[in-house]
Amino acid sequence: MPPFRYAAILLLAGTAACSGSQSASERSSPTAGSVEAARTAAVDLPALMGRNIDQVRRKLGPPKEGRDQSIGLEPTAEQMQATKGQDWINTFDQSGLTIVTTFNARTRKVRDMVVVGNDEDEILRRANLSLTAPNYMVLPVADPSNSRAIIGMRVVDRK
């Protein structure tokens, strides 16, 4: 499946409402425990918010598309014309997490990142995410076959 179609599927699913599995203690403001969480997180995704795709690649390493020659890191001239450079994806595997990053190939601006998984609490912990952060939003990506389950969490920069 072409990467821009995969991204479209994830983005459509990302408009669903929160799964509601958040406890009252998670709704409180960040505390000193947040610093500890950053140390145990597999990826510090908030540190990547507002970065361009080149900066994300430097931090997370080479994306899967770079290893799979059928897709490519960047769109071909034909794909660039067909998509206007929008909604190109790079997929990263980092410490057991899969992160799908959507970006504009012309401007290099990252639009969003989706951390793939079905356990909201684990994704939040392992990616060092907070549901109440002022600089980004965390949205569940609903499972198309089961509206009560998620397939990931979408992170969008608020700027």
mmCIF file with all atom_site columns, C-alpha atoms in Angstrom:
data_model
loop_
_atom_site.group_PDB
_atom_site.id
_atom_site.type_symbol
_atom_site.label_atom_id
_atom_site.label_alt_id
_atom_site.label_comp_id
_atom_site.label_asym_id
_atom_site.label_entity_id
_atom_site.label_seq_id
_atom_site.pdbx_PDB_ins_code
_atom_site.Cartn_x
_atom_site.Cartn_y
_atom_site.Cartn_z
_atom_site.occupancy
_atom_site.B_iso_or_equiv
_atom_site.pdbx_formal_charge
_atom_site.auth_seq_id
_atom_site.auth_comp_id
_atom_site.auth_asym_id
_atom_site.auth_atom_id
_atom_site.pdbx_PDB_model_num
ATOM 1   C CA . MET A 1 1   ? 0.000   0.000  0.000   1.00 0.00 ? 1   MET A CA 1
ATOM 2   C CA . PRO A 1 2   ? 1.456   3.434  -0.896  1.00 0.00 ? 2   PRO A CA 1
ATOM 3   C CA . PRO A 1 3   ? 2.561   5.355  2.209   1.00 0.00 ? 3   PRO A CA 1
ATOM 4   C CA . PHE A 1 4   ? 0.211   8.268  1.631   1.00 0.00 ? 4   PHE A CA 1
ATOM 5   C CA . ARG A 1 5   ? -2.799  5.909  1.624   1.00 0.00 ? 5   ARG A CA 1
ATOM 6   C CA . TYR A 1 6   ? -1.631  4.312  4.880   1.00 0.00 ? 6   TYR A CA 1
ATOM 7   C CA . ALA A 1 7   ? -1.295  7.757  6.438   1.00 0.00 ? 7   ALA A CA 1
ATOM 8   C CA . ALA A 1 8   ? -4.789  8.689  5.269   1.00 0.00 ? 8   ALA A CA 1
ATOM 9   C CA . ILE A 1 9   ? -6.220  5.599  6.945   1.00 0.00 ? 9   ILE A CA 1
ATOM 10  C CA . LEU A 1 10  ? -4.456  6.427  10.204  1.00 0.00 ? 10  LEU A CA 1
ATOM 11  C CA . LEU A 1 11  ? -5.594  10.039 10.061  1.00 0.00 ? 11  LEU A CA 1
ATOM 12  C CA . LEU A 1 12  ? -9.226  9.134  9.427   1.00 0.00 ? 12  LEU A CA 1
ATOM 13  C CA . ALA A 1 13  ? -9.164  6.738  12.329  1.00 0.00 ? 13  ALA A CA 1
ATOM 14  C CA . GLY A 1 14  ? -7.467  9.416  14.465  1.00 0.00 ? 14  GLY A CA 1
ATOM 15  C CA . THR A 1 15  ? -10.565 11.578 14.602  1.00 0.00 ? 15  THR A CA 1
ATOM 16  C CA . ALA A 1 16  ? -12.250 9.264  17.105  1.00 0.00 ? 16  ALA A CA 1
ATOM 17  C CA . ALA A 1 17  ? -12.887 10.270 20.697  1.00 0.00 ? 17  ALA A CA 1
ATOM 18  C CA . CYS A 1 18  ? -10.679 9.315  23.624  1.00 0.00 ? 18  CYS A CA 1
ATOM 19  C CA . SER A 1 19  ? -10.995 5.741  24.809  1.00 0.00 ? 19  SER A CA 1
ATOM 20  C CA . GLY A 1 20  ? -11.762 6.944  28.311  1.00 0.00 ? 20  GLY A CA 1
ATOM 21  C CA . SER A 1 21  ? -9.350  4.609  30.065  1.00 0.00 ? 21  SER A CA 1
ATOM 22  C CA . GLN A 1 22  ? -7.621  7.533  31.769  1.00 0.00 ? 22  GLN A CA 1
ATOM 23  C CA . SER A 1 23  ? -7.800  7.462  35.563  1.00 0.00 ? 23  SER A CA 1
ATOM 24  C CA . ALA A 1 24  ? -8.353  10.471 37.813  1.00 0.00 ? 24  ALA A CA 1
ATOM 25  C CA . SER A 1 25  ? -4.701  10.491 38.878  1.00 0.00 ? 25  SER A CA 1
ATOM 26  C CA . GLU A 1 26  ? -3.587  10.808 35.256  1.00 0.00 ? 26  GLU A CA 1
ATOM 27  C CA . ARG A 1 27  ? -5.732  13.914 34.792  1.00 0.00 ? 27  ARG A CA 1
ATOM 28  C CA . SER A 1 28  ? -3.793  15.846 37.413  1.00 0.00 ? 28  SER A CA 1
ATOM 29  C CA . SER A 1 29  ? -1.017  18.228 36.484  1.00 0.00 ? 29  SER A CA 1
ATOM 30  C CA . PRO A 1 30  ? 2.523   16.922 35.941  1.00 0.00 ? 30  PRO A CA 1
ATOM 31  C CA . THR A 1 31  ? 4.596   16.363 39.089  1.00 0.00 ? 31  THR A CA 1
ATOM 32  C CA . ALA A 1 32  ? 8.136   15.385 39.980  1.00 0.00 ? 32  ALA A CA 1
ATOM 33  C CA . GLY A 1 33  ? 7.158   11.896 38.774  1.00 0.00 ? 33  GLY A CA 1
ATOM 34  C CA . SER A 1 34  ? 7.141   13.320 35.246  1.00 0.00 ? 34  SER A CA 1
ATOM 35  C CA . VAL A 1 35  ? 10.913  13.650 35.360  1.00 0.00 ? 35  VAL A CA 1
ATOM 36  C CA . GLU A 1 36  ? 11.173  10.003 36.405  1.00 0.00 ? 36  GLU A CA 1
ATOM 37  C CA . ALA A 1 37  ? 8.818   9.017  33.550  1.00 0.00 ? 37  ALA A CA 1
ATOM 38  C CA . ALA A 1 38  ? 11.075  10.765 31.038  1.00 0.00 ? 38  ALA A CA 1
ATOM 39  C CA . ARG A 1 39  ? 13.968  8.618  32.227  1.00 0.00 ? 39  ARG A CA 1
ATOM 40  C CA . THR A 1 40  ? 12.023  5.359  31.808  1.00 0.00 ? 40  THR A CA 1
ATOM 41  C CA . ALA A 1 41  ? 10.361  6.280  28.509  1.00 0.00 ? 41  ALA A CA 1
ATOM 42  C CA . ALA A 1 42  ? 11.517  4.477  25.365  1.00 0.00 ? 42  ALA A CA 1
ATOM 43  C CA . VAL A 1 43  ? 11.153  7.690  23.328  1.00 0.00 ? 43  VAL A CA 1
ATOM 44  C CA . ASP A 1 44  ? 10.779  11.312 24.424  1.00 0.00 ? 44  ASP A CA 1
ATOM 45  C CA . LEU A 1 45  ? 8.159   12.207 21.815  1.00 0.00 ? 45  LEU A CA 1
ATOM 46  C CA . PRO A 1 46  ? 7.424   15.683 23.284  1.00 0.00 ? 46  PRO A CA 1
ATOM 47  C CA . ALA A 1 47  ? 11.044  16.623 22.533  1.00 0.00 ? 47  ALA A CA 1
ATOM 48  C CA . LEU A 1 48  ? 10.332  15.933 18.842  1.00 0.00 ? 48  LEU A CA 1
ATOM 49  C CA . MET A 1 49  ? 7.263   18.182 18.629  1.00 0.00 ? 49  MET A CA 1
ATOM 50  C CA . GLY A 1 50  ? 7.819   21.162 16.332  1.00 0.00 ? 50  GLY A CA 1
ATOM 51  C CA . ARG A 1 51  ? 10.795  19.518 14.617  1.00 0.00 ? 51  ARG A CA 1
ATOM 52  C CA . ASN A 1 52  ? 11.073  18.905 10.865  1.00 0.00 ? 52  ASN A CA 1
ATOM 53  C CA . ILE A 1 53  ? 11.433  15.417 9.359   1.00 0.00 ? 53  ILE A CA 1
ATOM 54  C CA . ASP A 1 54  ? 15.208  15.735 9.003   1.00 0.00 ? 54  ASP A CA 1
ATOM 55  C CA . GLN A 1 55  ? 15.563  16.507 12.720  1.00 0.00 ? 55  GLN A CA 1
ATOM 56  C CA . VAL A 1 56  ? 13.250  13.592 13.586  1.00 0.00 ? 56  VAL A CA 1
ATOM 57  C CA . ARG A 1 57  ? 15.349  11.252 11.422  1.00 0.00 ? 57  ARG A CA 1
ATOM 58  C CA . ARG A 1 58  ? 18.538  12.380 13.169  1.00 0.00 ? 58  ARG A CA 1
ATOM 59  C CA . LYS A 1 59  ? 16.969  11.611 16.553  1.00 0.00 ? 59  LYS A CA 1
ATOM 60  C CA . LEU A 1 60  ? 15.137  8.347  15.724  1.00 0.00 ? 60  LEU A CA 1
ATOM 61  C CA . GLY A 1 61  ? 17.513  6.956  13.115  1.00 0.00 ? 61  GLY A CA 1
ATOM 62  C CA . PRO A 1 62  ? 16.773  5.725  9.616   1.00 0.00 ? 62  PRO A CA 1
ATOM 63  C CA . PRO A 1 63  ? 13.094  5.060  8.897   1.00 0.00 ? 63  PRO A CA 1
ATOM 64  C CA . LYS A 1 64  ? 11.857  1.676  7.659   1.00 0.00 ? 64  LYS A CA 1
ATOM 65  C CA . GLU A 1 65  ? 11.205  3.190  4.241   1.00 0.00 ? 65  GLU A CA 1
ATOM 66  C CA . GLY A 1 66  ? 14.944  3.724  3.810   1.00 0.00 ? 66  GLY A CA 1
ATOM 67  C CA . ARG A 1 67  ? 15.488  -0.010 4.184   1.00 0.00 ? 67  ARG A CA 1
ATOM 68  C CA . ASP A 1 68  ? 12.567  -0.943 1.911   1.00 0.00 ? 68  ASP A CA 1
ATOM 69  C CA . GLN A 1 69  ? 13.486  0.270  -1.565  1.00 0.00 ? 69  GLN A CA 1
ATOM 70  C CA . SER A 1 70  ? 9.924   -0.204 -2.895  1.00 0.00 ? 70  SER A CA 1
ATOM 71  C CA . ILE A 1 71  ? 8.671   2.836  -0.951  1.00 0.00 ? 71  ILE A CA 1
ATOM 72  C CA . GLY A 1 72  ? 11.549  5.245  -0.341  1.00 0.00 ? 72  GLY A CA 1
ATOM 73  C CA . LEU A 1 73  ? 12.267  7.958  2.183   1.00 0.00 ? 73  LEU A CA 1
ATOM 74  C CA . GLU A 1 74  ? 10.992  10.676 -0.121  1.00 0.00 ? 74  GLU A CA 1
ATOM 75  C CA . PRO A 1 75  ? 8.347   10.706 -2.847  1.00 0.00 ? 75  PRO A CA 1
ATOM 76  C CA . THR A 1 76  ? 9.472   10.262 -6.441  1.00 0.00 ? 76  THR A CA 1
ATOM 77  C CA . ALA A 1 77  ? 8.869   13.152 -8.863  1.00 0.00 ? 77  ALA A CA 1
ATOM 78  C CA . GLU A 1 78  ? 5.663   11.420 -10.002 1.00 0.00 ? 78  GLU A CA 1
ATOM 79  C CA . GLN A 1 79  ? 4.470   10.862 -6.421  1.00 0.00 ? 79  GLN A CA 1
ATOM 80  C CA . MET A 1 80  ? 5.392   14.427 -5.514  1.00 0.00 ? 80  MET A CA 1
ATOM 81  C CA . GLN A 1 81  ? 3.245   15.710 -8.352  1.00 0.00 ? 81  GLN A CA 1
ATOM 82  C CA . ALA A 1 82  ? 0.334   13.415 -7.456  1.00 0.00 ? 82  ALA A CA 1
ATOM 83  C CA . THR A 1 83  ? 0.391   14.261 -3.737  1.00 0.00 ? 83  THR A CA 1
ATOM 84  C CA . LYS A 1 84  ? 1.839   17.814 -3.894  1.00 0.00 ? 84  LYS A CA 1
ATOM 85  C CA . GLY A 1 85  ? 4.337   16.522 -1.345  1.00 0.00 ? 85  GLY A CA 1
ATOM 86  C CA . GLN A 1 86  ? 1.713   16.324 1.374   1.00 0.00 ? 86  GLN A CA 1
ATOM 87  C CA . ASP A 1 87  ? 1.064   13.370 3.649   1.00 0.00 ? 87  ASP A CA 1
ATOM 88  C CA . TRP A 1 88  ? 4.286   11.474 3.040   1.00 0.00 ? 88  TRP A CA 1
ATOM 89  C CA . ILE A 1 89  ? 5.216   9.123  5.871   1.00 0.00 ? 89  ILE A CA 1
ATOM 90  C CA . ASN A 1 90  ? 8.299   7.732  7.523   1.00 0.00 ? 90  ASN A CA 1
ATOM 91  C CA . THR A 1 91  ? 7.995   4.827  9.955   1.00 0.00 ? 91  THR A CA 1
ATOM 92  C CA . PHE A 1 92  ? 10.462  4.433  12.800  1.00 0.00 ? 92  PHE A CA 1
ATOM 93  C CA . ASP A 1 93  ? 11.098  1.534  15.172  1.00 0.00 ? 93  ASP A CA 1
ATOM 94  C CA . GLN A 1 94  ? 12.507  2.861  18.408  1.00 0.00 ? 94  GLN A CA 1
ATOM 95  C CA . SER A 1 95  ? 13.006  0.725  21.520  1.00 0.00 ? 95  SER A CA 1
ATOM 96  C CA . GLY A 1 96  ? 10.058  -1.514 20.692  1.00 0.00 ? 96  GLY A CA 1
ATOM 97  C CA . LEU A 1 97  ? 7.746   1.330  19.631  1.00 0.00 ? 97  LEU A CA 1
ATOM 98  C CA . THR A 1 98  ? 6.561   1.927  16.073  1.00 0.00 ? 98  THR A CA 1
ATOM 99  C CA . ILE A 1 99  ? 6.132   5.612  15.245  1.00 0.00 ? 99  ILE A CA 1
ATOM 100 C CA . VAL A 1 100 ? 4.499   6.669  11.975  1.00 0.00 ? 100 VAL A CA 1
ATOM 101 C CA . THR A 1 101 ? 5.407   10.267 11.128  1.00 0.00 ? 101 THR A CA 1
ATOM 102 C CA . THR A 1 102 ? 3.423   12.220 8.528   1.00 0.00 ? 102 THR A CA 1
ATOM 103 C CA . PHE A 1 103 ? 5.162   15.167 6.900   1.00 0.00 ? 103 PHE A CA 1
ATOM 104 C CA . ASN A 1 104 ? 5.033   17.536 3.945   1.00 0.00 ? 104 ASN A CA 1
ATOM 105 C CA . ALA A 1 105 ? 7.892   16.554 1.614   1.00 0.00 ? 105 ALA A CA 1
ATOM 106 C CA . ARG A 1 106 ? 8.142   20.095 0.198   1.00 0.00 ? 106 ARG A CA 1
ATOM 107 C CA . THR A 1 107 ? 8.259   22.059 3.459   1.00 0.00 ? 107 THR A CA 1
ATOM 108 C CA . ARG A 1 108 ? 9.726   19.193 5.589   1.00 0.00 ? 108 ARG A CA 1
ATOM 109 C CA . LYS A 1 109 ? 7.208   20.096 8.338   1.00 0.00 ? 109 LYS A CA 1
ATOM 110 C CA . VAL A 1 110 ? 6.012   17.170 10.453  1.00 0.00 ? 110 VAL A CA 1
ATOM 111 C CA . ARG A 1 111 ? 2.226   17.197 10.717  1.00 0.00 ? 111 ARG A CA 1
ATOM 112 C CA . ASP A 1 112 ? 1.743   14.454 13.284  1.00 0.00 ? 112 ASP A CA 1
ATOM 113 C CA . MET A 1 113 ? 3.160   11.278 14.764  1.00 0.00 ? 113 MET A CA 1
ATOM 114 C CA . VAL A 1 114 ? 1.229   8.105  15.529  1.00 0.00 ? 114 VAL A CA 1
ATOM 115 C CA . VAL A 1 115 ? 2.573   5.682  18.113  1.00 0.00 ? 115 VAL A CA 1
ATOM 116 C CA . VAL A 1 116 ? 1.197   2.262  17.191  1.00 0.00 ? 116 VAL A CA 1
ATOM 117 C CA . GLY A 1 117 ? -0.210  0.064  19.960  1.00 0.00 ? 117 GLY A CA 1
ATOM 118 C CA . ASN A 1 118 ? -3.399  -0.969 21.702  1.00 0.00 ? 118 ASN A CA 1
ATOM 119 C CA . ASP A 1 119 ? -2.635  -0.039 25.328  1.00 0.00 ? 119 ASP A CA 1
ATOM 120 C CA . GLU A 1 120 ? -3.208  3.679  25.904  1.00 0.00 ? 120 GLU A CA 1
ATOM 121 C CA . ASP A 1 121 ? -1.422  3.804  29.260  1.00 0.00 ? 121 ASP A CA 1
ATOM 122 C CA . GLU A 1 122 ? 1.628   1.959  27.936  1.00 0.00 ? 122 GLU A CA 1
ATOM 123 C CA . ILE A 1 123 ? 1.887   4.239  24.888  1.00 0.00 ? 123 ILE A CA 1
ATOM 124 C CA . LEU A 1 124 ? 1.638   7.342  27.062  1.00 0.00 ? 124 LEU A CA 1
ATOM 125 C CA . ARG A 1 125 ? 4.322   6.027  29.436  1.00 0.00 ? 125 ARG A CA 1
ATOM 126 C CA . ARG A 1 126 ? 6.740   4.676  26.826  1.00 0.00 ? 126 ARG A CA 1
ATOM 127 C CA . ALA A 1 127 ? 6.516   7.802  24.621  1.00 0.00 ? 127 ALA A CA 1
ATOM 128 C CA . ASN A 1 128 ? 6.648   10.185 27.630  1.00 0.00 ? 128 ASN A CA 1
ATOM 129 C CA . LEU A 1 129 ? 3.304   11.740 26.648  1.00 0.00 ? 129 LEU A CA 1
ATOM 130 C CA . SER A 1 130 ? 0.831   13.677 28.776  1.00 0.00 ? 130 SER A CA 1
ATOM 131 C CA . LEU A 1 131 ? -2.839  14.177 27.943  1.00 0.00 ? 131 LEU A CA 1
ATOM 132 C CA . THR A 1 132 ? -2.686  17.668 29.459  1.00 0.00 ? 132 THR A CA 1
ATOM 133 C CA . ALA A 1 133 ? 0.458   19.021 27.770  1.00 0.00 ? 133 ALA A CA 1
ATOM 134 C CA . PRO A 1 134 ? 0.136   22.626 26.574  1.00 0.00 ? 134 PRO A CA 1
ATOM 135 C CA . ASN A 1 135 ? 2.340   22.247 23.468  1.00 0.00 ? 135 ASN A CA 1
ATOM 136 C CA . TYR A 1 136 ? 0.808   19.122 21.871  1.00 0.00 ? 136 TYR A CA 1
ATOM 137 C CA . MET A 1 137 ? -2.418  17.105 21.728  1.00 0.00 ? 137 MET A CA 1
ATOM 138 C CA . VAL A 1 138 ? -2.711  13.338 22.128  1.00 0.00 ? 138 VAL A CA 1
ATOM 139 C CA . LEU A 1 139 ? -5.615  11.721 20.286  1.00 0.00 ? 139 LEU A CA 1
ATOM 140 C CA . PRO A 1 140 ? -6.560  8.049  20.144  1.00 0.00 ? 140 PRO A CA 1
ATOM 141 C CA . VAL A 1 141 ? -6.605  6.277  16.792  1.00 0.00 ? 141 VAL A CA 1
ATOM 142 C CA . ALA A 1 142 ? -9.664  4.025  16.847  1.00 0.00 ? 142 ALA A CA 1
ATOM 143 C CA . ASP A 1 143 ? -9.545  0.473  15.558  1.00 0.00 ? 143 ASP A CA 1
ATOM 144 C CA . PRO A 1 144 ? -11.782 0.448  12.452  1.00 0.00 ? 144 PRO A CA 1
ATOM 145 C CA . SER A 1 145 ? -13.041 -3.042 13.305  1.00 0.00 ? 145 SER A CA 1
ATOM 146 C CA . ASN A 1 146 ? -13.764 -2.302 16.994  1.00 0.00 ? 146 ASN A CA 1
ATOM 147 C CA . SER A 1 147 ? -14.733 1.234  18.012  1.00 0.00 ? 147 SER A CA 1
ATOM 148 C CA . ARG A 1 148 ? -13.955 0.470  21.676  1.00 0.00 ? 148 ARG A CA 1
ATOM 149 C CA . ALA A 1 149 ? -10.302 -0.360 20.936  1.00 0.00 ? 149 ALA A CA 1
ATOM 150 C CA . ILE A 1 150 ? -7.387  1.728  19.728  1.00 0.00 ? 150 ILE A CA 1
ATOM 151 C CA . ILE A 1 151 ? -4.580  0.959  17.287  1.00 0.00 ? 151 ILE A CA 1
ATOM 152 C CA . GLY A 1 152 ? -2.419  3.862  18.408  1.00 0.00 ? 152 GLY A CA 1
ATOM 153 C CA . MET A 1 153 ? -2.153  7.385  19.745  1.00 0.00 ? 153 MET A CA 1
ATOM 154 C CA . ARG A 1 154 ? -1.779  10.385 17.428  1.00 0.00 ? 154 ARG A CA 1
ATOM 155 C CA . VAL A 1 155 ? 0.349   13.298 18.632  1.00 0.00 ? 155 VAL A CA 1
ATOM 156 C CA . VAL A 1 156 ? -0.127  16.737 17.048  1.00 0.00 ? 156 VAL A CA 1
ATOM 157 C CA . ASP A 1 157 ? 1.897   19.879 17.746  1.00 0.00 ? 157 ASP A CA 1
ATOM 158 C CA . ARG A 1 158 ? -0.377  22.727 18.971  1.00 0.00 ? 158 ARG A CA 1
ATOM 159 C CA . LYS A 1 159 ? 1.746   25.414 17.265  1.00 0.00 ? 159 LYS A CA 1
#
